[in-house]
Short mmCIF file of C-alpha atoms in Angstrom, two decimals:
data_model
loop_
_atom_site.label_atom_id
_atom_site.label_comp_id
_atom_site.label_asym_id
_atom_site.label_seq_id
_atom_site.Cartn_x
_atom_site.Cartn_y
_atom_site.Cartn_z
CA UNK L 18 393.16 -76.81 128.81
CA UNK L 19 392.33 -80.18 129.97
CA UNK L 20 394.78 -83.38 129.00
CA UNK L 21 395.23 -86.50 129.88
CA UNK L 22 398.55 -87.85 130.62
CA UNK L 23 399.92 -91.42 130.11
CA UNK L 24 402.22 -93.48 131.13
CA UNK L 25 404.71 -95.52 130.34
CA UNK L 26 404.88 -95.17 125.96
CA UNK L 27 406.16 -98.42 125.98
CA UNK L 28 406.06 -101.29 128.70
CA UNK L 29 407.33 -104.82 127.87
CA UNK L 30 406.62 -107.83 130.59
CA UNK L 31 407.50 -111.20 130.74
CA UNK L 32 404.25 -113.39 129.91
CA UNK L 33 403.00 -114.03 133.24
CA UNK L 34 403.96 -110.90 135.07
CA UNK L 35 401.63 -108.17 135.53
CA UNK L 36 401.60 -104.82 133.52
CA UNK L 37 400.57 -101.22 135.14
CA UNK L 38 399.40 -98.34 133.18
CA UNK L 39 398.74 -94.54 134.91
CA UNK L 40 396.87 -92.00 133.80
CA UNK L 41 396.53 -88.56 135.33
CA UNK L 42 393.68 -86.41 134.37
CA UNK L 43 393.06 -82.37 134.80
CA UNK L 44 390.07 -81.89 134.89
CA UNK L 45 388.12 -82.58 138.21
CA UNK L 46 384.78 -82.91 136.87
CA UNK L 47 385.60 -86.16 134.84
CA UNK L 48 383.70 -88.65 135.31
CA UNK L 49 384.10 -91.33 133.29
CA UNK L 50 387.24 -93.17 132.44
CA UNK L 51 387.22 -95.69 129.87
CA UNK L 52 390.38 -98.00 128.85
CA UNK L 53 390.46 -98.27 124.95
CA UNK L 54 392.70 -101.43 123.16
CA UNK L 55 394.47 -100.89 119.95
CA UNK L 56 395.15 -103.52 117.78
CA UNK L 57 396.64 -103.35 114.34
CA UNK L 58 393.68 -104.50 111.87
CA UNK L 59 390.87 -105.10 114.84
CA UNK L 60 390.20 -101.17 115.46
CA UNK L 61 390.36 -100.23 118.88
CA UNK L 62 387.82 -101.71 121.86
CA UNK L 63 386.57 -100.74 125.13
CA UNK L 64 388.15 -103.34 127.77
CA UNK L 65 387.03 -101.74 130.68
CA UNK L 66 385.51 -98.30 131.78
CA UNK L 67 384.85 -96.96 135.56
CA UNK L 68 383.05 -94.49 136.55
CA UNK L 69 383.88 -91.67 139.44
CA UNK L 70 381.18 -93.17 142.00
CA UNK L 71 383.82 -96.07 142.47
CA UNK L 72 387.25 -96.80 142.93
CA UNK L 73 387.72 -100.23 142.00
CA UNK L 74 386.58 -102.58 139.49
CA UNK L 75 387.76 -105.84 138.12
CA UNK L 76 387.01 -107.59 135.13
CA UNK L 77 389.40 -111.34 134.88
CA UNK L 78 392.63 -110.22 134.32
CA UNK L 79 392.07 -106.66 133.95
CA UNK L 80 390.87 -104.06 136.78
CA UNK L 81 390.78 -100.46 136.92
CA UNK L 82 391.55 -98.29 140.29
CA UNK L 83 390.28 -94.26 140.11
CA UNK L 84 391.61 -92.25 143.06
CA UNK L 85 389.91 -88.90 142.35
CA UNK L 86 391.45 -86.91 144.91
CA UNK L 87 394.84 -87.16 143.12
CA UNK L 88 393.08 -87.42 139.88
CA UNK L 89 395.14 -90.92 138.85
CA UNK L 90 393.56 -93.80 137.38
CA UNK L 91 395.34 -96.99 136.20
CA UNK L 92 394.90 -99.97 134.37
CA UNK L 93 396.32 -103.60 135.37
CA UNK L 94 396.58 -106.45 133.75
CA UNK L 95 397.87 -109.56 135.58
CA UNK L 96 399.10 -113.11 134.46
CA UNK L 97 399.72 -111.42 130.90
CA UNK L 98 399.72 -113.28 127.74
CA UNK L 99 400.98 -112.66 124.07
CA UNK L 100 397.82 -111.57 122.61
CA UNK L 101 397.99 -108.59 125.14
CA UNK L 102 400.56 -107.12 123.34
CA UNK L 103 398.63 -103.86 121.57
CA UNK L 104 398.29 -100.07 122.40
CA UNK L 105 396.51 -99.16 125.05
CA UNK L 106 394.78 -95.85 125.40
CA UNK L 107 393.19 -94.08 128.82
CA UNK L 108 390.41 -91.71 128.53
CA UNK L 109 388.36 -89.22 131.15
CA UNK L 110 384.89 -87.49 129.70
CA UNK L 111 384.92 -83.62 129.99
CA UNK L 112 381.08 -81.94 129.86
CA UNK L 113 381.76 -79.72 127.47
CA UNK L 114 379.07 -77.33 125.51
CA UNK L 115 376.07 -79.26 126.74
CA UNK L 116 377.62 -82.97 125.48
CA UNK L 117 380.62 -85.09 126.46
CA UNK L 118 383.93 -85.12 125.24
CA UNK L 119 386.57 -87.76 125.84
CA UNK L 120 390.43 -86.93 126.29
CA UNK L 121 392.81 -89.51 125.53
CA UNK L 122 396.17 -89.87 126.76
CA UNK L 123 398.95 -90.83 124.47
CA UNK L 124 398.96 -94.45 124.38
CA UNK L 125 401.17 -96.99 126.24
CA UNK L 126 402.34 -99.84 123.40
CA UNK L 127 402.47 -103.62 125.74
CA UNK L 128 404.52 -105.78 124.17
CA UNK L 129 404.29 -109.24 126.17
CA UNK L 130 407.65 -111.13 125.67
CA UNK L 131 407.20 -115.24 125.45
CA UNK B 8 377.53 -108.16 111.74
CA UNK B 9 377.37 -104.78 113.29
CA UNK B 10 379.94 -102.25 113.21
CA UNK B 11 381.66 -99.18 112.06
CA UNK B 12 383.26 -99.54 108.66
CA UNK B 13 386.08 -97.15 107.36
CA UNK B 14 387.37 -97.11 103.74
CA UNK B 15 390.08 -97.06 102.18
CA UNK B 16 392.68 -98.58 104.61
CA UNK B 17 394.94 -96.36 103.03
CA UNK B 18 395.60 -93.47 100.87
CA UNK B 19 397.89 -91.39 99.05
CA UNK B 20 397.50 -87.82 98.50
CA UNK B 21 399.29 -85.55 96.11
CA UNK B 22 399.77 -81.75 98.08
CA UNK B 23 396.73 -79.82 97.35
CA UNK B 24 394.15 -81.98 96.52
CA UNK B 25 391.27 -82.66 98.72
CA UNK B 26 390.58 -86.37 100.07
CA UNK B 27 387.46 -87.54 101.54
CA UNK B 28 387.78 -90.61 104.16
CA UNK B 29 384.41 -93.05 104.33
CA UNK B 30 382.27 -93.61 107.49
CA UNK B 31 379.82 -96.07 108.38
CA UNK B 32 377.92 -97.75 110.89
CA UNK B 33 374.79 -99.56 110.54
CA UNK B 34 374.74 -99.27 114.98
CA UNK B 35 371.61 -97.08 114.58
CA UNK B 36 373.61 -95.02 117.02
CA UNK B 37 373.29 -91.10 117.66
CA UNK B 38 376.48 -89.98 117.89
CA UNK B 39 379.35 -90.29 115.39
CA UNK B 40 383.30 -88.66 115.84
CA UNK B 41 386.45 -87.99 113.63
CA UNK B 42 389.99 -88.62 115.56
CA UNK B 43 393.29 -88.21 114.50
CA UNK B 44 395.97 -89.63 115.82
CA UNK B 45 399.68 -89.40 115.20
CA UNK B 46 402.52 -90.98 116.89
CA UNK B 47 403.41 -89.93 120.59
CA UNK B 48 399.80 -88.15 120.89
CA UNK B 49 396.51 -89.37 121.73
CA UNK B 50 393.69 -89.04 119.69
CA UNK B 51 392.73 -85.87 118.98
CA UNK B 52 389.08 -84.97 117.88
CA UNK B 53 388.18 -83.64 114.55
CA UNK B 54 384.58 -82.87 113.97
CA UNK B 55 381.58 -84.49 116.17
CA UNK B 56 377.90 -85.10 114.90
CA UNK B 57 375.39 -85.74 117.63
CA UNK B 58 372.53 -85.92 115.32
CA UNK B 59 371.52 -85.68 111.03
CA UNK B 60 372.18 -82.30 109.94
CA UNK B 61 374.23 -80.92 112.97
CA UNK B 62 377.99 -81.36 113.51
CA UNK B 63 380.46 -79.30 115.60
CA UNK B 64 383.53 -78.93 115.71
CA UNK B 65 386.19 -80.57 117.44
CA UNK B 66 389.52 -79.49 118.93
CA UNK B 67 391.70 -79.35 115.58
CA UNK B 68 388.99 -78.96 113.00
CA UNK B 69 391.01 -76.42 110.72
CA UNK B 70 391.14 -77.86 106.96
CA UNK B 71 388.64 -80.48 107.94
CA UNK B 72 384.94 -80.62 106.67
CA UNK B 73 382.37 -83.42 107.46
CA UNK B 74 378.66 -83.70 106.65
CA UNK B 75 375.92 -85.87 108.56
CA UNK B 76 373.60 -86.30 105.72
CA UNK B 77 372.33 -89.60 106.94
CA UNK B 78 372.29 -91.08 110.40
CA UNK B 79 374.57 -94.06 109.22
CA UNK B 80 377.29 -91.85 107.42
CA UNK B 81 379.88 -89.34 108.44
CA UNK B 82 382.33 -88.71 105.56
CA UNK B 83 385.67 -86.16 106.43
CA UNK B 84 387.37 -84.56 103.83
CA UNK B 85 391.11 -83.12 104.79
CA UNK B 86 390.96 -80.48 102.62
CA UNK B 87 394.07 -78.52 100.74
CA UNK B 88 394.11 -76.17 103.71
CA UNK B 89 395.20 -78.77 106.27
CA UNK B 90 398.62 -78.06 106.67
CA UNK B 91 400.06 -81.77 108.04
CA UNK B 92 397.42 -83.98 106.86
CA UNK B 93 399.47 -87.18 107.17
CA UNK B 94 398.19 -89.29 110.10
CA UNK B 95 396.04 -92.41 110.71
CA UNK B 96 392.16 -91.27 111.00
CA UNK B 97 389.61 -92.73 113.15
CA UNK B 98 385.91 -92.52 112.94
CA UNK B 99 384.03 -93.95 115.76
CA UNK B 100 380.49 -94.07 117.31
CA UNK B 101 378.13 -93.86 120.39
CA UNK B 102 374.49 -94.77 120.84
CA UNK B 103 373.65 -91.96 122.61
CA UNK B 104 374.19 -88.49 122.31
CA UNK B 105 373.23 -86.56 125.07
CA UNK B 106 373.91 -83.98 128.26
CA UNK B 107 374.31 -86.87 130.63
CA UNK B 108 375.03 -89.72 128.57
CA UNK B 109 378.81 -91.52 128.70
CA UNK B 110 379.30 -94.94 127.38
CA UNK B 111 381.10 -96.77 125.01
CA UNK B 112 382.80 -95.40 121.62
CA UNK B 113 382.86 -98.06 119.01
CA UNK B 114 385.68 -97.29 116.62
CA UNK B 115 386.52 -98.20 112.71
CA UNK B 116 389.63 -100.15 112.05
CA UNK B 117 391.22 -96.54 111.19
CA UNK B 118 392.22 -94.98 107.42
CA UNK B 119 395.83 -93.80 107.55
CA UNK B 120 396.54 -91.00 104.73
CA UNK B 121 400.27 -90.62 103.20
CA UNK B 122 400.65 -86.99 101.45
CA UNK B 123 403.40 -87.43 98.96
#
């Protein structure tokens, strides 16, 4: 069936440094790929989203590359700060019975060292 | 303020006794979602309701129920029958629901259920 896959589970940067999560998606219809943030007692919040028409898109510190031929898309965060630290989850929309699903990966927890 | 509102926080459950975890949103939006999610897994959907009256299921709907009664409220109950019910629940929402429509899920702060 269709999955997304994440990676790494855990990531821990020196504030400052830049941060790289992948995702890998199965299904080659996906079109949408929206980055969700998870933080404990603020729900979780859309930081950035692309969709497949580009490959590229930046947003401050955060951008988003999709290459769709390998079916990879990646989130990066650069100059990081404390209040980055949170769970991160990657998405990709499957049409699915006439309406669109999401698939999330598995979360990549960011913990931004001082 | 708008937004999704999810009560409790937290629960406790004795084994075989039914639970039903709050959803609101006062969004006026379409579309409203149960996840689960449990550690090393992403979040896995429950039930989905695109419009009042109509829900479907999602990918691990078994001892699950929801109803869409009103546009603003999607209650789940983890029934008896669910056979690991501990996990951290997540009800979110989207203004639209529709064949072409993607866009942004707005999510409650989450309910997370302990079965003793």
């Amino acid at each position: 069936g269709e999955n997304v896959e994440q990676h790494p589970s855990t990531l821990s940067v020196q504030e400052g440094d830049s941060a790289v999560i992948k995702c890998t998606y199965s299904d080659s219809a996906s079109n949408y790929f929206p980055w969700y943030k998870q933080e404990l007692g603020k729900g979780s919040q859309l930081i950035i989203d692309i969709r497949s028409n580009v490959g590229e898109k930046k947003d401050q510190r955060i951008a988003v590359t999709l290459n769709k031929t390998a079916k990879h898309f990646s989130l990066h965060i650069t100059e990081t700060q404390p209040e980055d630290s949170a769970v991160y989850f990657c998405a990709a929309s499957i049409k699915t019975s006439g309406t669109y699903k999401y698939i999330f990966g598995t979360g990549t927890r960011l913990k931004v060292l001082a | 303020d708008g937004g999704i509102t999810q009560s409790p926080k937290y629960l406790f459950r004795k084994e075989g006794q039914n639970v039903t975890l709050s959803c609101e949103q006062n969004l006026n939006h379409d579309a409203m979602y149960w996840y689960r999610q449990d550690p090393g897994q992403g979040l896995r959907l429950i039930y989905y309701s695109q419009i009042v009256n109509d829900f479907q299921k999602g990918d691990i709907a078994e001892g699950y129920s929801v109803s869409r009664e009103k546009k603003e409220s999607f209650p789940l109950t983890v029934t008896s029958a669910q056979k690991n019910p501990t996990a951290f629940y997540l009800c979110a929402s989207k203004e639209q629901a529709g064949l072409a429509v993607n866009g942004e899920l707005f999510f409650g702060e989450g309910s997370r259920l302990t079965v003793l």
